[in-house]
Amino acid sequence: MLSPISWKENTVRILRQTKLPDQEIWVDIESIEQLAEAIRILDVRGAPAIGVAAAFGIAMVAHKHATSDKQELITIAEQASKLLASTRPTAVNLFWALDRMEKKLNEVRDQDASMIRSALLKEAQAIQEQDIQACLDIGKYGAELLPEAGNVLTHCNAGALATGGYGTALGVIRSAIEQGKDIRVLANETRPLLQGARLTTWELQKDDIPVTLVCDNASGALMRQGKIQACVVGADRIAANGDVVNKIGTYTVAVCARRHGIPFYVAAPTSTIDISLSSGEEIPIEQRAGAEITHPRGVCIAPDGTQTINQAFDLTPATLISAIVTERGVAKHPDMPNQLLEFCRIET
């Protein structure tokens, strides 16, 4: 099973996703500053994967500092957590994972430095293992929603590359195919950073899953032509009412799907649900550099000085979502908010 993040001899090994599909480059992260930069520039991306990487980052910084002074070690870990928390504002899994690491740190803060290091690493490993299992469970629940045969549209990359392994939206598709369903994937290119073109197609081709790349602005036309039977996407944050924030362009897909009577599913672990927010309007939307639009992969495609709006995510209201698939069940209307709340209350 492909996993973009692993622990290796007190370092965090990552697959540099900005280099795909041209080059498959694995890098050993040696410092918390290096990891923070990798998250900022999207070498590590996808809400669950960011959370896993952050957890390993806290473990790494503890192991890299040889001090036997436990208070010094705690301070170093806390400073690392603050740095990682500043990298990306939208994906709540980042803050969820850092909160888990902080709780573990508080549980063991009276133990010696060696025990603290060991406890932090075990917690980070548990976060990754639980994320992979959550994806497997999401896949099983979500596969039941997909047709026996047909084309399924996905937007951005919510596969193994975006998680601890297996994937959320792509996990649903993988599971459906494993069950014998004749599913073919249509992958939106996902401008401006082309995660669908660069990552989803690469990942699915490695698994011999049929995938066809389409322009973002072709989705509506393909739906009208009857060439899409379902849509499934991931999420970066889900509000208590079921509103979903995901990669920019998701809202457009959801609107078109509703217009054409096509089910629109969201697949995400409960760590992506932020029950502290009553609606998606409260979710911060990351604004990124305009050069990502005017100079994709370093190639100039717009005149110098062109003004841009480059918000990385958009809000899809719960009313446009057919179901939200989690590792603890499927939330549907009209009781979606209560179901999401119940899923979050279930003890892991």
PDB file of N, CA and C in Angstrom, residues 267-338:
ATOM      1  N   ALA A 267     -16.097  11.946   1.136  1.00  0.00           N
ATOM      2  CA  ALA A 267     -15.475  10.886   1.939  1.00  0.00           C
ATOM      3  C   ALA A 267     -14.364  11.490   2.785  1.00  0.00           C
ATOM      4  N   ALA A 268     -14.467  11.323   4.106  1.00  0.00           N
ATOM      5  CA  ALA A 268     -13.472  11.923   5.002  1.00  0.00           C
ATOM      6  C   ALA A 268     -13.532  11.260   6.372  1.00  0.00           C
ATOM      7  N   PRO A 269     -12.403  11.183   7.068  1.00  0.00           N
ATOM      8  CA  PRO A 269     -12.417  10.642   8.436  1.00  0.00           C
ATOM      9  C   PRO A 269     -13.046  11.638   9.406  1.00  0.00           C
ATOM     10  N   THR A 270     -13.437  11.152  10.567  1.00  0.00           N
ATOM     11  CA  THR A 270     -14.047  12.036  11.560  1.00  0.00           C
ATOM     12  C   THR A 270     -13.078  13.108  12.051  1.00  0.00           C
ATOM     13  N   SER A 271     -11.778  12.893  11.868  1.00  0.00           N
ATOM     14  CA  SER A 271     -10.803  13.917  12.252  1.00  0.00           C
ATOM     15  C   SER A 271     -10.934  15.172  11.388  1.00  0.00           C
ATOM     16  N   THR A 272     -11.651  15.065  10.274  1.00  0.00           N
ATOM     17  CA  THR A 272     -11.872  16.214   9.400  1.00  0.00           C
ATOM     18  C   THR A 272     -13.108  17.006   9.809  1.00  0.00           C
ATOM     19  N   ILE A 273     -13.922  16.464  10.710  1.00  0.00           N
ATOM     20  CA  ILE A 273     -15.142  17.137  11.159  1.00  0.00           C
ATOM     21  C   ILE A 273     -14.809  18.084  12.308  1.00  0.00           C
ATOM     22  N   ASP A 274     -15.174  19.318  12.162  1.00  0.00           N
ATOM     23  CA  ASP A 274     -14.919  20.330  13.193  1.00  0.00           C
ATOM     24  C   ASP A 274     -16.264  20.723  13.807  1.00  0.00           C
ATOM     25  N   ILE A 275     -16.637  20.028  14.870  1.00  0.00           N
ATOM     26  CA  ILE A 275     -17.956  20.273  15.461  1.00  0.00           C
ATOM     27  C   ILE A 275     -18.006  21.585  16.236  1.00  0.00           C
ATOM     28  N   SER A 276     -16.864  22.269  16.364  1.00  0.00           N
ATOM     29  CA  SER A 276     -16.863  23.572  17.029  1.00  0.00           C
ATOM     30  C   SER A 276     -17.417  24.670  16.125  1.00  0.00           C
ATOM     31  N   LEU A 277     -17.535  24.383  14.838  1.00  0.00           N
ATOM     32  CA  LEU A 277     -18.028  25.367  13.875  1.00  0.00           C
ATOM     33  C   LEU A 277     -19.427  24.978  13.431  1.00  0.00           C
ATOM     34  N   SER A 278     -20.372  25.889  13.583  1.00  0.00           N
ATOM     35  CA  SER A 278     -21.765  25.578  13.278  1.00  0.00           C
ATOM     36  C   SER A 278     -22.035  25.491  11.784  1.00  0.00           C
ATOM     37  N   SER A 279     -21.245  26.207  10.982  1.00  0.00           N
ATOM     38  CA  SER A 279     -21.434  26.157   9.533  1.00  0.00           C
ATOM     39  C   SER A 279     -20.102  26.365   8.834  1.00  0.00           C
ATOM     40  N   GLY A 280     -20.102  26.059   7.543  1.00  0.00           N
ATOM     41  CA  GLY A 280     -18.878  26.209   6.772  1.00  0.00           C
ATOM     42  C   GLY A 280     -18.440  27.640   6.592  1.00  0.00           C
ATOM     43  N   GLU A 281     -19.344  28.589   6.802  1.00  0.00           N
ATOM     44  CA  GLU A 281     -18.982  30.005   6.662  1.00  0.00           C
ATOM     45  C   GLU A 281     -17.894  30.409   7.657  1.00  0.00           C
ATOM     46  N   GLU A 282     -17.728  29.645   8.716  1.00  0.00           N
ATOM     47  CA  GLU A 282     -16.723  29.961   9.738  1.00  0.00           C
ATOM     48  C   GLU A 282     -15.359  29.352   9.436  1.00  0.00           C
ATOM     49  N   ILE A 283     -15.266  28.534   8.405  1.00  0.00           N
ATOM     50  CA  ILE A 283     -14.004  27.865   8.090  1.00  0.00           C
ATOM     51  C   ILE A 283     -13.076  28.828   7.349  1.00  0.00           C
ATOM     52  N   PRO A 284     -11.846  29.003   7.816  1.00  0.00           N
ATOM     53  CA  PRO A 284     -10.917  29.901   7.115  1.00  0.00           C
ATOM     54  C   PRO A 284     -10.512  29.315   5.770  1.00  0.00           C
ATOM     55  N   ILE A 285     -10.512  30.148   4.737  1.00  0.00           N
ATOM     56  CA  ILE A 285     -10.145  29.723   3.391  1.00  0.00           C
ATOM     57  C   ILE A 285      -8.745  30.233   3.068  1.00  0.00           C
ATOM     58  N   GLU A 286      -7.844  29.335   2.809  1.00  0.00           N
ATOM     59  CA  GLU A 286      -6.460  29.700   2.528  1.00  0.00           C
ATOM     60  C   GLU A 286      -6.350  30.439   1.195  1.00  0.00           C
ATOM     61  N   GLN A 287      -5.635  31.547   1.208  1.00  0.00           N
ATOM     62  CA  GLN A 287      -5.329  32.305   0.001  1.00  0.00           C
ATOM     63  C   GLN A 287      -3.863  32.056  -0.356  1.00  0.00           C
ATOM     64  N   ARG A 288      -3.625  31.660  -1.586  1.00  0.00           N
ATOM     65  CA  ARG A 288      -2.271  31.313  -1.988  1.00  0.00           C
ATOM     66  C   ARG A 288      -1.742  32.295  -3.030  1.00  0.00           C
ATOM     67  N   ALA A 289      -0.454  32.189  -3.325  1.00  0.00           N
ATOM     68  CA  ALA A 289       0.220  33.130  -4.212  1.00  0.00           C
ATOM     69  C   ALA A 289      -0.374  33.112  -5.619  1.00  0.00           C
ATOM     70  N   GLY A 290      -0.496  34.293  -6.204  1.00  0.00           N
ATOM     71  CA  GLY A 290      -1.039  34.412  -7.543  1.00  0.00           C
ATOM     72  C   GLY A 290      -0.177  33.749  -8.605  1.00  0.00           C
ATOM     73  N   ALA A 291       1.108  33.585  -8.317  1.00  0.00           N
ATOM     74  CA  ALA A 291       2.006  32.956  -9.285  1.00  0.00           C
ATOM     75  C   ALA A 291       1.591  31.521  -9.599  1.00  0.00           C
ATOM     76  N   GLU A 292       0.853  30.883  -8.689  1.00  0.00           N
ATOM     77  CA  GLU A 292       0.378  29.533  -8.981  1.00  0.00           C
ATOM     78  C   GLU A 292      -0.577  29.529 -10.174  1.00  0.00           C
ATOM     79  N   ILE A 293      -1.243  30.656 -10.408  1.00  0.00           N
ATOM     80  CA  ILE A 293      -2.143  30.778 -11.552  1.00  0.00           C
ATOM     81  C   ILE A 293      -1.403  31.293 -12.783  1.00  0.00           C
ATOM     82  N   THR A 294      -0.611  32.343 -12.608  1.00  0.00           N
ATOM     83  CA  THR A 294       0.033  33.000 -13.753  1.00  0.00           C
ATOM     84  C   THR A 294       1.272  32.266 -14.255  1.00  0.00           C
ATOM     85  N   HIS A 295       1.890  31.442 -13.367  1.00  0.00           N
ATOM     86  CA  HIS A 295       3.114  30.727 -13.736  1.00  0.00           C
ATOM     87  C   HIS A 295       3.041  29.263 -13.282  1.00  0.00           C
ATOM     88  N   PRO A 296       2.066  28.484 -13.789  1.00  0.00           N
ATOM     89  CA  PRO A 296       1.964  27.085 -13.356  1.00  0.00           C
ATOM     90  C   PRO A 296       3.225  26.303 -13.714  1.00  0.00           C
ATOM     91  N   ARG A 297       3.790  25.644 -12.698  1.00  0.00           N
ATOM     92  CA  ARG A 297       5.032  24.861 -12.854  1.00  0.00           C
ATOM     93  C   ARG A 297       6.124  25.693 -13.520  1.00  0.00           C
ATOM     94  N   GLY A 298       6.116  26.999 -13.188  1.00  0.00           N
ATOM     95  CA  GLY A 298       7.174  27.893 -13.626  1.00  0.00           C
ATOM     96  C   GLY A 298       7.033  28.441 -15.025  1.00  0.00           C
ATOM     97  N   VAL A 299       5.917  28.141 -15.703  1.00  0.00           N
ATOM     98  CA  VAL A 299       5.711  28.603 -17.075  1.00  0.00           C
ATOM     99  C   VAL A 299       4.752  29.791 -17.076  1.00  0.00           C
ATOM    100  N   CYS A 300       5.182  30.906 -17.659  1.00  0.00           N
ATOM    101  CA  CYS A 300       4.351  32.108 -17.703  1.00  0.00           C
ATOM    102  C   CYS A 300       3.218  31.940 -18.707  1.00  0.00           C
ATOM    103  N   ILE A 301       1.959  32.134 -18.240  1.00  0.00           N
ATOM    104  CA  ILE A 301       0.813  32.023 -19.142  1.00  0.00           C
ATOM    105  C   ILE A 301      -0.071  33.267 -19.101  1.00  0.00           C
ATOM    106  N   ALA A 302       0.374  34.296 -18.383  1.00  0.00           N
ATOM    107  CA  ALA A 302      -0.406  35.536 -18.291  1.00  0.00           C
ATOM    108  C   ALA A 302       0.545  36.724 -18.318  1.00  0.00           C
ATOM    109  N   PRO A 303       0.071  37.886 -18.783  1.00  0.00           N
ATOM    110  CA  PRO A 303       0.946  39.061 -18.837  1.00  0.00           C
ATOM    111  C   PRO A 303       1.455  39.453 -17.452  1.00  0.00           C
ATOM    112  N   ASP A 304       2.620  40.051 -17.409  1.00  0.00           N
ATOM    113  CA  ASP A 304       3.177  40.544 -16.151  1.00  0.00           C
ATOM    114  C   ASP A 304       2.196  41.520 -15.506  1.00  0.00           C
ATOM    115  N   GLY A 305       2.065  41.427 -14.204  1.00  0.00           N
ATOM    116  CA  GLY A 305       1.215  42.342 -13.468  1.00  0.00           C
ATOM    117  C   GLY A 305      -0.246  41.949 -13.423  1.00  0.00           C
ATOM    118  N   THR A 306      -0.603  40.804 -14.005  1.00  0.00           N
ATOM    119  CA  THR A 306      -1.995  40.362 -13.977  1.00  0.00           C
ATOM    120  C   THR A 306      -2.449  40.118 -12.545  1.00  0.00           C
ATOM    121  N   GLN A 307      -3.576  40.698 -12.160  1.00  0.00           N
ATOM    122  CA  GLN A 307      -4.118  40.478 -10.821  1.00  0.00           C
ATOM    123  C   GLN A 307      -4.792  39.103 -10.746  1.00  0.00           C
ATOM    124  N   THR A 308      -4.745  38.514  -9.575  1.00  0.00           N
ATOM    125  CA  THR A 308      -5.293  37.165  -9.409  1.00  0.00           C
ATOM    126  C   THR A 308      -6.109  37.056  -8.131  1.00  0.00           C
ATOM    127  N   ILE A 309      -7.000  36.092  -8.123  1.00  0.00           N
ATOM    128  CA  ILE A 309      -7.643  35.618  -6.894  1.00  0.00           C
ATOM    129  C   ILE A 309      -7.359  34.124  -6.839  1.00  0.00           C
ATOM    130  N   ASN A 310      -6.622  33.702  -5.838  1.00  0.00           N
ATOM    131  CA  ASN A 310      -6.199  32.304  -5.770  1.00  0.00           C
ATOM    132  C   ASN A 310      -6.553  31.703  -4.417  1.00  0.00           C
ATOM    133  N   GLN A 311      -7.857  31.477  -4.190  1.00  0.00           N
ATOM    134  CA  GLN A 311      -8.243  30.808  -2.952  1.00  0.00           C
ATOM    135  C   GLN A 311      -8.149  29.301  -3.184  1.00  0.00           C
ATOM    136  N   ALA A 312      -7.538  28.628  -2.234  1.00  0.00           N
ATOM    137  CA  ALA A 312      -7.213  27.215  -2.417  1.00  0.00           C
ATOM    138  C   ALA A 312      -8.419  26.303  -2.257  1.00  0.00           C
ATOM    139  N   PHE A 313      -9.479  26.788  -1.576  1.00  0.00           N
ATOM    140  CA  PHE A 313     -10.614  25.938  -1.249  1.00  0.00           C
ATOM    141  C   PHE A 313     -11.920  26.687  -1.485  1.00  0.00           C
ATOM    142  N   ASP A 314     -13.021  25.936  -1.547  1.00  0.00           N
ATOM    143  CA  ASP A 314     -14.334  26.569  -1.571  1.00  0.00           C
ATOM    144  C   ASP A 314     -15.295  25.799  -0.675  1.00  0.00           C
ATOM    145  N   LEU A 315     -16.434  26.419  -0.445  1.00  0.00           N
ATOM    146  CA  LEU A 315     -17.439  25.866   0.463  1.00  0.00           C
ATOM    147  C   LEU A 315     -18.571  25.234  -0.341  1.00  0.00           C
ATOM    148  N   THR A 316     -18.872  23.974  -0.028  1.00  0.00           N
ATOM    149  CA  THR A 316     -20.027  23.293  -0.597  1.00  0.00           C
ATOM    150  C   THR A 316     -21.063  23.108   0.507  1.00  0.00           C
ATOM    151  N   PRO A 317     -22.216  23.749   0.394  1.00  0.00           N
ATOM    152  CA  PRO A 317     -23.238  23.622   1.444  1.00  0.00           C
ATOM    153  C   PRO A 317     -23.732  22.187   1.587  1.00  0.00           C
ATOM    154  N   ALA A 318     -24.115  21.840   2.786  1.00  0.00           N
ATOM    155  CA  ALA A 318     -24.615  20.486   3.061  1.00  0.00           C
ATOM    156  C   ALA A 318     -25.806  20.118   2.191  1.00  0.00           C
ATOM    157  N   THR A 319     -26.588  21.112   1.796  1.00  0.00           N
ATOM    158  CA  THR A 319     -27.779  20.844   0.984  1.00  0.00           C
ATOM    159  C   THR A 319     -27.453  20.248  -0.378  1.00  0.00           C
ATOM    160  N   LEU A 320     -26.202  20.412  -0.844  1.00  0.00           N
ATOM    161  CA  LEU A 320     -25.795  19.868  -2.141  1.00  0.00           C
ATOM    162  C   LEU A 320     -25.132  18.501  -2.023  1.00  0.00           C
ATOM    163  N   ILE A 321     -24.976  18.024  -0.802  1.00  0.00           N
ATOM    164  CA  ILE A 321     -24.226  16.788  -0.560  1.00  0.00           C
ATOM    165  C   ILE A 321     -25.181  15.629  -0.311  1.00  0.00           C
ATOM    166  N   SER A 322     -25.043  14.570  -1.097  1.00  0.00           N
ATOM    167  CA  SER A 322     -25.928  13.402  -0.955  1.00  0.00           C
ATOM    168  C   SER A 322     -25.625  12.640   0.329  1.00  0.00           C
ATOM    169  N   ALA A 323     -24.347  12.506   0.670  1.00  0.00           N
ATOM    170  CA  ALA A 323     -23.949  11.787   1.888  1.00  0.00           C
ATOM    171  C   ALA A 323     -22.506  12.105   2.204  1.00  0.00           C
ATOM    172  N   ILE A 324     -22.193  12.066   3.483  1.00  0.00           N
ATOM    173  CA  ILE A 324     -20.809  12.177   3.944  1.00  0.00           C
ATOM    174  C   ILE A 324     -20.413  10.816   4.514  1.00  0.00           C
ATOM    175  N   VAL A 325     -19.370  10.236   3.940  1.00  0.00           N
ATOM    176  CA  VAL A 325     -18.926   8.896   4.326  1.00  0.00           C
ATOM    177  C   VAL A 325     -17.739   9.020   5.271  1.00  0.00           C
ATOM    178  N   THR A 326     -17.869   8.473   6.472  1.00  0.00           N
ATOM    179  CA  THR A 326     -16.781   8.454   7.442  1.00  0.00           C
ATOM    180  C   THR A 326     -16.447   7.004   7.795  1.00  0.00           C
ATOM    181  N   GLU A 327     -15.423   6.832   8.610  1.00  0.00           N
ATOM    182  CA  GLU A 327     -15.053   5.480   9.039  1.00  0.00           C
ATOM    183  C   GLU A 327     -16.044   4.895  10.038  1.00  0.00           C
ATOM    184  N   ARG A 328     -16.976   5.731  10.517  1.00  0.00           N
ATOM    185  CA  ARG A 328     -17.946   5.279  11.519  1.00  0.00           C
ATOM    186  C   ARG A 328     -19.367   5.226  10.979  1.00  0.00           C
ATOM    187  N   GLY A 329     -19.504   5.431   9.690  1.00  0.00           N
ATOM    188  CA  GLY A 329     -20.820   5.341   9.095  1.00  0.00           C
ATOM    189  C   GLY A 329     -21.049   6.422   8.058  1.00  0.00           C
ATOM    190  N   VAL A 330     -22.256   6.419   7.491  1.00  0.00           N
ATOM    191  CA  VAL A 330     -22.631   7.345   6.435  1.00  0.00           C
ATOM    192  C   VAL A 330     -23.698   8.300   6.965  1.00  0.00           C
ATOM    193  N   ALA A 331     -23.438   9.593   6.855  1.00  0.00           N
ATOM    194  CA  ALA A 331     -24.392  10.606   7.302  1.00  0.00           C
ATOM    195  C   ALA A 331     -25.184  11.112   6.101  1.00  0.00           C
ATOM    196  N   LYS A 332     -26.522  11.066   6.211  1.00  0.00           N
ATOM    197  CA  LYS A 332     -27.394  11.502   5.133  1.00  0.00           C
ATOM    198  C   LYS A 332     -28.440  12.464   5.671  1.00  0.00           C
ATOM    199  N   HIS A 333     -29.088  13.161   4.762  1.00  0.00           N
ATOM    200  CA  HIS A 333     -30.207  14.027   5.116  1.00  0.00           C
ATOM    201  C   HIS A 333     -31.409  13.152   5.482  1.00  0.00           C
ATOM    202  N   PRO A 334     -32.285  13.627   6.368  1.00  0.00           N
ATOM    203  CA  PRO A 334     -32.335  14.980   6.938  1.00  0.00           C
ATOM    204  C   PRO A 334     -31.603  15.105   8.272  1.00  0.00           C
ATOM    205  N   ASP A 335     -30.970  14.016   8.724  1.00  0.00           N
ATOM    206  CA  ASP A 335     -30.389  14.019  10.063  1.00  0.00           C
ATOM    207  C   ASP A 335     -28.869  14.087  10.026  1.00  0.00           C
ATOM    208  N   MET A 336     -28.314  14.651   8.969  1.00  0.00           N
ATOM    209  CA  MET A 336     -26.865  14.662   8.800  1.00  0.00           C
ATOM    210  C   MET A 336     -26.122  15.290   9.982  1.00  0.00           C
ATOM    211  N   PRO A 337     -26.511  16.474  10.492  1.00  0.00           N
ATOM    212  CA  PRO A 337     -25.756  17.067  11.598  1.00  0.00           C
ATOM    213  C   PRO A 337     -25.710  16.176  12.838  1.00  0.00           C
ATOM    214  N   ASN A 338     -26.845  15.579  13.217  1.00  0.00           N
ATOM    215  CA  ASN A 338     -26.852  14.710  14.397  1.00  0.00           C
ATOM    216  C   ASN A 338     -26.024  13.459  14.180  1.00  0.00           C
TER     217      ASN A 338
END
